[in-house]
Amino acid sequence: MNRMTMLGTGYVGLVSGACLAELGHIITCMDIDAHKIRRLQLGQMPFYEPGLDTLVQRNHARGRLAFEADPARATAGAEAVFIAVGTPSGADGSADLSALFAACHLVIESAPTRPMLLVQKSTAPVGTARRLRHEIASRNGHGALLEVAVNPEFLQEGCAIETFLHPDRVVIGTDSVRAERLMRRIYRPLSLQGTPMVATTLESAEMIKYASNCLLATKISYINEIANLCESVGADARVVAHGMGLDHRIGSSFLHPGPGFGGSCFPKDAQALLRFAAECGVTLRVVSAALEVNRAQAERMVVKSEAALGALPAPRIALLGLSFKPETDDIRESPGLRLAEIYLERGASVVAHDPMAMPNVRTTALGRRMRFAEAPYEAVHDADALVVATDWEQYRNLDLRRVASLLRHPVLLDLRRIFEPQDAVDAGLDYHCVGLPPRLGDRNHREPRTQAGLGARRTAVDRATPTHARADSVSRKSAP
Ligand SMILES: NC(=O)c1ccc[n+]([C@@H]2O[C@H](COP(=O)([O-])OP(=O)(O)OC[C@H]3O[C@@H](n4cnc5c(N)ncnc54)[C@H](O)[C@@H]3O)[C@@H](O)[C@H]2O)c1
């Protein structure tokens, strides 16, 4: 059991603090947002994450998790202080480290009276931890008692508790033997369950985080480009991704074609990596291309619906899904919001629904230009097209016949492939998605360029599905 402090009670800090308490440690969470701390003291969660309220309440009741607004009280007696504050994109794309350094100053000023480890959990460019160390050294006195480690976080919002408590690895970056020993002790419950520990230098630990996130972002952009090609050649991108992912050298995760990546990490970390690589005189062409493809993908989705709607002026779009992924209310860099922005720019109106994220969107400038519906069918009512941007479970169960009857034009853009195309066609919808040829339900469906001969005797759905793939685990209705 170790006594520790978590600075920042955002998506990472609060989950990490609660999970470390669950592992048996005594944690005090501190935030400069005193209102947030007051709410946490009352048992109110500042954001939605499945299971977090129960985890927080349980560990609070056990006396292992406390919330404190005063930095000196929060850090008193701590062996380690984790910094999990935001490192958002600055105006030029580089990581804005002002909150990280402000948090570091809080720790120095809180005057530790015995050795304390400062742990950089926030994602920050290579070299940041060493800068923190210089900062500490330059502020003589109590700062001398502080050592520094890097411990990047890999949790995933929507399943943050599970991914914190059962990570693929724990990365520990430090030059200090004593610091490494303490970090290994903190994460001992995880190493006992077989989690690999990667102990390395400050720089390598910082780089592992960026290199990992940027590879995942690149994988998404890659499969989106392949999906766009699939649409032209009559291949089914979902089957292609499945066939690729079975190769263990590739793996199936992050191979889901869609409207592009979003969230608080991939776009900002890719930009930050490009920036600090450029400062080192290195051009990262692959990462740059991943961002470029991602930007174009959202635009491409809107063009898809415009093609389906023809020259309809000022269409009304029903948009389902505003969070960047399901099971979170996080709207940072959400593809759904990017789509809403483009639709509004082009003269459409948007009626949106999301099970959790609507309160966050309502407070934004973009949100004030949209309308919100309390239920998905209400959003669909009298709309010219339905666009599904986030694959929330509740959207999978929509009654497509009812959807078709409520829409003014039966256009469905299923950007997460949550519906069976044939079901949508059978319900009377003009179905479009990412990675299948357009106009699936149209009797005058254009022959796929490379499969014209094959296509002649097959249905639209069949035409989009390679014969060899139809018996695999991607379930699909047989052709009528
Ligand atoms: N969100 C994710 O899924 C995720 C996953 C892995 C890593 N990360 C990284 O973790 C870091 C935190 O991300 P987040 O999503 O939790 O951010 P967030 O914006 O949700 O939370 C940051 C919190 O820090 C608080 N804060 C700011 N300055 C402070 C200070 N000086 N002292 C104490 N608290 C302060 C803010 O009030 C806020 O509550 C970022 O570097 C991010 O890149 C995020």
JSON list of N, CA and C in Angstrom, two decimals, residues 22 26 30 63 112 185 187 222 254 275-276 287 312 345 351 374 380 384 386 388 390 396 423 436 438 450 452 474:
[
{"chain": "A", "resi": 22, "resn": "GLU", "atom": "N", "xyz": [-8.41, 1.07, -5.90]},
{"chain": "A", "resi": 22, "resn": "GLU", "atom": "CA", "xyz": [-8.95, -0.30, -5.99]},
{"chain": "A", "resi": 22, "resn": "GLU", "atom": "C", "xyz": [-7.82, -1.33, -5.84]},
{"chain": "A", "resi": 26, "resn": "ILE", "atom": "N", "xyz": [-3.64, 4.29, -1.10]},
{"chain": "A", "resi": 26, "resn": "ILE", "atom": "CA", "xyz": [-4.40, 5.41, -0.52]},
{"chain": "A", "resi": 26, "resn": "ILE", "atom": "C", "xyz": [-4.18, 6.62, -1.44]},
{"chain": "A", "resi": 30, "resn": "MET", "atom": "N", "xyz": [-6.63, 15.66, -6.55]},
{"chain": "A", "resi": 30, "resn": "MET", "atom": "CA", "xyz": [-6.71, 17.11, -6.43]},
{"chain": "A", "resi": 30, "resn": "MET", "atom": "C", "xyz": [-6.95, 17.71, -7.82]},
{"chain": "A", "resi": 63, "resn": "GLY", "atom": "N", "xyz": [-12.18, 4.45, 2.61]},
{"chain": "A", "resi": 63, "resn": "GLY", "atom": "CA", "xyz": [-11.17, 5.38, 3.13]},
{"chain": "A", "resi": 63, "resn": "GLY", "atom": "C", "xyz": [-9.90, 5.39, 2.30]},
{"chain": "A", "resi": 112, "resn": "PRO", "atom": "N", "xyz": [7.53, 19.58, -0.21]},
{"chain": "A", "resi": 112, "resn": "PRO", "atom": "CA", "xyz": [7.70, 18.26, 0.36]},
{"chain": "A", "resi": 112, "resn": "PRO", "atom": "C", "xyz": [8.84, 18.23, 1.39]},
{"chain": "A", "resi": 185, "resn": "ARG", "atom": "N", "xyz": [6.59, -1.17, -7.28]},
{"chain": "A", "resi": 185, "resn": "ARG", "atom": "CA", "xyz": [5.79, -1.54, -6.11]},
{"chain": "A", "resi": 185, "resn": "ARG", "atom": "C", "xyz": [4.34, -1.08, -6.28]},
{"chain": "A", "resi": 187, "resn": "TYR", "atom": "N", "xyz": [2.69, -0.74, -9.03]},
{"chain": "A", "resi": 187, "resn": "TYR", "atom": "CA", "xyz": [1.98, -1.56, -10.03]},
{"chain": "A", "resi": 187, "resn": "TYR", "atom": "C", "xyz": [2.12, -3.06, -9.78]},
{"chain": "A", "resi": 222, "resn": "TYR", "atom": "N", "xyz": [-5.58, 4.13, -42.70]},
{"chain": "A", "resi": 222, "resn": "TYR", "atom": "CA", "xyz": [-5.26, 3.15, -43.74]},
{"chain": "A", "resi": 222, "resn": "TYR", "atom": "C", "xyz": [-6.51, 2.37, -44.15]},
{"chain": "A", "resi": 254, "resn": "PHE", "atom": "N", "xyz": [-8.76, -1.69, -34.49]},
{"chain": "A", "resi": 254, "resn": "PHE", "atom": "CA", "xyz": [-8.57, -0.42, -35.21]},
{"chain": "A", "resi": 254, "resn": "PHE", "atom": "C", "xyz": [-8.57, -0.61, -36.73]},
{"chain": "A", "resi": 275, "resn": "ARG", "atom": "N", "xyz": [4.89, 18.05, -34.80]},
{"chain": "A", "resi": 275, "resn": "ARG", "atom": "CA", "xyz": [5.54, 19.30, -34.43]},
{"chain": "A", "resi": 275, "resn": "ARG", "atom": "C", "xyz": [6.91, 19.07, -33.79]},
{"chain": "A", "resi": 276, "resn": "PHE", "atom": "N", "xyz": [6.94, 18.14, -32.81]},
{"chain": "A", "resi": 276, "resn": "PHE", "atom": "CA", "xyz": [8.24, 18.02, -32.14]},
{"chain": "A", "resi": 276, "resn": "PHE", "atom": "C", "xyz": [9.24, 17.25, -33.00]},
{"chain": "A", "resi": 287, "resn": "VAL", "atom": "N", "xyz": [2.65, 9.79, -40.54]},
{"chain": "A", "resi": 287, "resn": "VAL", "atom": "CA", "xyz": [1.73, 10.41, -39.56]},
{"chain": "A", "resi": 287, "resn": "VAL", "atom": "C", "xyz": [1.01, 11.59, -40.21]},
{"chain": "A", "resi": 312, "resn": "LEU", "atom": "N", "xyz": [-31.16, 18.46, -53.42]},
{"chain": "A", "resi": 312, "resn": "LEU", "atom": "CA", "xyz": [-32.10, 18.94, -52.41]},
{"chain": "A", "resi": 312, "resn": "LEU", "atom": "C", "xyz": [-31.53, 20.16, -51.67]},
{"chain": "A", "resi": 345, "resn": "GLU", "atom": "N", "xyz": [-22.23, 24.27, -42.44]},
{"chain": "A", "resi": 345, "resn": "GLU", "atom": "CA", "xyz": [-21.51, 25.16, -43.36]},
{"chain": "A", "resi": 345, "resn": "GLU", "atom": "C", "xyz": [-22.13, 25.12, -44.75]},
{"chain": "A", "resi": 351, "resn": "VAL", "atom": "N", "xyz": [-30.50, 17.95, -36.71]},
{"chain": "A", "resi": 351, "resn": "VAL", "atom": "CA", "xyz": [-31.20, 17.58, -35.47]},
{"chain": "A", "resi": 351, "resn": "VAL", "atom": "C", "xyz": [-30.46, 16.37, -34.92]},
{"chain": "A", "resi": 374, "resn": "GLU", "atom": "N", "xyz": [-34.84, 14.32, -27.99]},
{"chain": "A", "resi": 374, "resn": "GLU", "atom": "CA", "xyz": [-34.73, 13.51, -26.77]},
{"chain": "A", "resi": 374, "resn": "GLU", "atom": "C", "xyz": [-34.61, 12.03, -27.08]},
{"chain": "A", "resi": 380, "resn": "VAL", "atom": "N", "xyz": [-35.20, 11.61, -36.19]},
{"chain": "A", "resi": 380, "resn": "VAL", "atom": "CA", "xyz": [-35.43, 11.12, -37.56]},
{"chain": "A", "resi": 380, "resn": "VAL", "atom": "C", "xyz": [-36.68, 11.72, -38.18]},
{"chain": "A", "resi": 384, "resn": "ASP", "atom": "N", "xyz": [-34.38, 14.55, -43.83]},
{"chain": "A", "resi": 384, "resn": "ASP", "atom": "CA", "xyz": [-34.16, 14.10, -45.21]},
{"chain": "A", "resi": 384, "resn": "ASP", "atom": "C", "xyz": [-33.17, 12.96, -45.28]},
{"chain": "A", "resi": 386, "resn": "LEU", "atom": "N", "xyz": [-30.80, 10.13, -42.50]},
{"chain": "A", "resi": 386, "resn": "LEU", "atom": "CA", "xyz": [-30.31, 9.74, -41.17]},
{"chain": "A", "resi": 386, "resn": "LEU", "atom": "C", "xyz": [-28.84, 9.39, -41.29]},
{"chain": "A", "resi": 388, "resn": "VAL", "atom": "N", "xyz": [-25.69, 7.95, -39.00]},
{"chain": "A", "resi": 388, "resn": "VAL", "atom": "CA", "xyz": [-25.27, 7.35, -37.72]},
{"chain": "A", "resi": 388, "resn": "VAL", "atom": "C", "xyz": [-23.76, 7.53, -37.61]},
{"chain": "A", "resi": 390, "resn": "THR", "atom": "N", "xyz": [-21.96, 7.48, -34.41]},
{"chain": "A", "resi": 390, "resn": "THR", "atom": "CA", "xyz": [-21.35, 6.77, -33.27]},
{"chain": "A", "resi": 390, "resn": "THR", "atom": "C", "xyz": [-22.13, 5.48, -33.04]},
{"chain": "A", "resi": 396, "resn": "ARG", "atom": "N", "xyz": [-28.24, 0.30, -32.54]},
{"chain": "A", "resi": 396, "resn": "ARG", "atom": "CA", "xyz": [-28.27, -0.98, -33.27]},
{"chain": "A", "resi": 396, "resn": "ARG", "atom": "C", "xyz": [-29.66, -1.59, -33.32]},
{"chain": "A", "resi": 423, "resn": "ASP", "atom": "N", "xyz": [-31.09, -5.68, -44.48]},
{"chain": "A", "resi": 423, "resn": "ASP", "atom": "CA", "xyz": [-32.21, -5.31, -43.60]},
{"chain": "A", "resi": 423, "resn": "ASP", "atom": "C", "xyz": [-32.67, -3.90, -43.92]},
{"chain": "A", "resi": 436, "resn": "LEU", "atom": "N", "xyz": [-18.70, -0.11, -48.89]},
{"chain": "A", "resi": 436, "resn": "LEU", "atom": "CA", "xyz": [-19.54, -0.88, -49.81]},
{"chain": "A", "resi": 436, "resn": "LEU", "atom": "C", "xyz": [-19.91, 0.04, -50.97]},
{"chain": "A", "resi": 438, "resn": "PRO", "atom": "N", "xyz": [-21.87, 2.41, -53.44]},
{"chain": "A", "resi": 438, "resn": "PRO", "atom": "CA", "xyz": [-23.05, 3.24, -53.16]},
{"chain": "A", "resi": 438, "resn": "PRO", "atom": "C", "xyz": [-24.30, 2.68, -53.82]},
{"chain": "A", "resi": 450, "resn": "THR", "atom": "N", "xyz": [-14.65, -3.97, -61.30]},
{"chain": "A", "resi": 450, "resn": "THR", "atom": "CA", "xyz": [-13.83, -5.16, -61.56]},
{"chain": "A", "resi": 450, "resn": "THR", "atom": "C", "xyz": [-14.63, -6.46, -61.51]},
{"chain": "A", "resi": 452, "resn": "ALA", "atom": "N", "xyz": [-17.88, -6.87, -63.08]},
{"chain": "A", "resi": 452, "resn": "ALA", "atom": "CA", "xyz": [-19.08, -6.70, -63.90]},
{"chain": "A", "resi": 452, "resn": "ALA", "atom": "C", "xyz": [-19.71, -8.03, -64.27]},
{"chain": "A", "resi": 474, "resn": "VAL", "atom": "N", "xyz": [-18.48, -13.05, -40.64]},
{"chain": "A", "resi": 474, "resn": "VAL", "atom": "CA", "xyz": [-19.23, -11.82, -40.84]},
{"chain": "A", "resi": 474, "resn": "VAL", "atom": "C", "xyz": [-20.63, -12.25, -41.28]}
]
